[in-house]
């Protein structure tokens, strides 16, 4: 019997075949490669000049607030909303009895001597 290393060497394609395959793959990749396109850019915004005779109470923002100020990426949310009913359905004694792996969990906890086997 050959080991894996010997079998890889025995069934490896010869060098002319691999070089031809490499050249063919290079030719197809060059043929289908698309030229790099520049992204269109927006012109820079220049704020309108503020008139000196305008009272400060009537000034309004010149433009809408930008999107990053409205949304916070990765905002903190409440993820734990405890419910006794859901906890019992997922991790309760009857839920453990319904599946084979759940019965194994109960058996392991019995053998270890746990006072509470499940919720």
Coordinates of N, CA, C and O in Angstrom, one line a residue, residues 80-98 116-119:
X80 N -32.2 40.2 25.8 CA -32.7 39.2 26.7 C -34.0 39.7 27.3 O -34.1 40.7 28.0
X81 N -35.1 39.0 26.9 CA -36.4 39.3 27.4 C -36.9 38.0 28.0 O -37.5 37.1 27.3
X82 N -36.7 37.8 29.3 CA -37.0 36.5 29.9 C -38.5 36.1 29.9 O -39.4 37.0 30.1
X83 N -38.8 34.9 29.6 CA -40.2 34.4 29.6 C -40.1 33.0 30.2 O -39.4 32.1 29.7
X84 N -40.9 32.7 31.3 CA -40.9 31.4 31.9 C -41.4 30.3 30.9 O -40.9 29.2 30.9
X85 N -42.4 30.7 30.2 CA -43.0 29.7 29.3 C -42.0 29.2 28.2 O -41.9 28.1 27.9
X86 N -41.3 30.2 27.6 CA -40.3 29.9 26.5 C -39.2 29.1 27.1 O -38.7 28.1 26.6
X87 N -38.7 29.5 28.3 CA -37.6 28.8 29.0 C -38.0 27.3 29.3 O -37.2 26.4 29.0
X88 N -39.2 27.1 29.8 CA -39.6 25.7 30.1 C -39.8 24.9 28.8 O -39.4 23.7 28.8
X89 N -40.3 25.5 27.7 CA -40.4 24.8 26.5 C -39.1 24.4 25.9 O -39.0 23.3 25.3
X90 N -38.1 25.2 26.0 CA -36.8 24.9 25.4 C -35.9 24.1 26.2 O -35.3 23.2 25.7
X91 N -35.9 24.3 27.5 CA -34.9 23.7 28.4 C -35.6 22.9 29.5 O -34.8 22.4 30.4
X92 N -36.9 22.7 29.5 CA -37.6 22.0 30.6 C -37.4 20.5 30.5 O -36.8 19.9 29.6
X93 N -37.9 19.8 31.6 CA -37.8 18.4 31.7 C -38.5 17.7 30.6 O -37.9 16.7 30.0
X94 N -39.7 18.1 30.2 CA -40.4 17.4 29.1 C -39.7 17.6 27.8 O -39.8 16.7 26.9
X95 N -39.1 18.8 27.6 CA -38.4 19.0 26.3 C -37.2 18.1 26.3 O -36.8 17.6 25.2
X96 N -36.5 17.8 27.4 CA -35.4 16.9 27.4 C -35.8 15.5 27.2 O -35.1 14.7 26.5
X97 N -37.0 15.1 27.6 CA -37.5 13.7 27.4 C -37.8 13.5 26.0 O -37.8 12.3 25.6
X98 N -38.2 14.5 25.2 CA -38.7 14.3 23.9 C -37.6 13.8 22.9 O -37.9 13.2 21.9
X116 N -31.2 19.4 40.6 CA -32.2 19.8 39.6 C -31.7 19.2 38.2 O -30.5 19.6 37.8
X117 N -32.5 18.5 37.6 CA -32.1 17.9 36.3 C -32.3 18.9 35.2 O -31.5 18.8 34.2
X118 N -33.3 19.7 35.2 CA -33.6 20.7 34.2 C -34.5 21.7 34.8 O -34.9 21.7 35.9
X119 N -34.9 22.7 33.9 CA -35.9 23.7 34.4 C -37.2 23.2 34.6 O -37.7 22.3 33.9

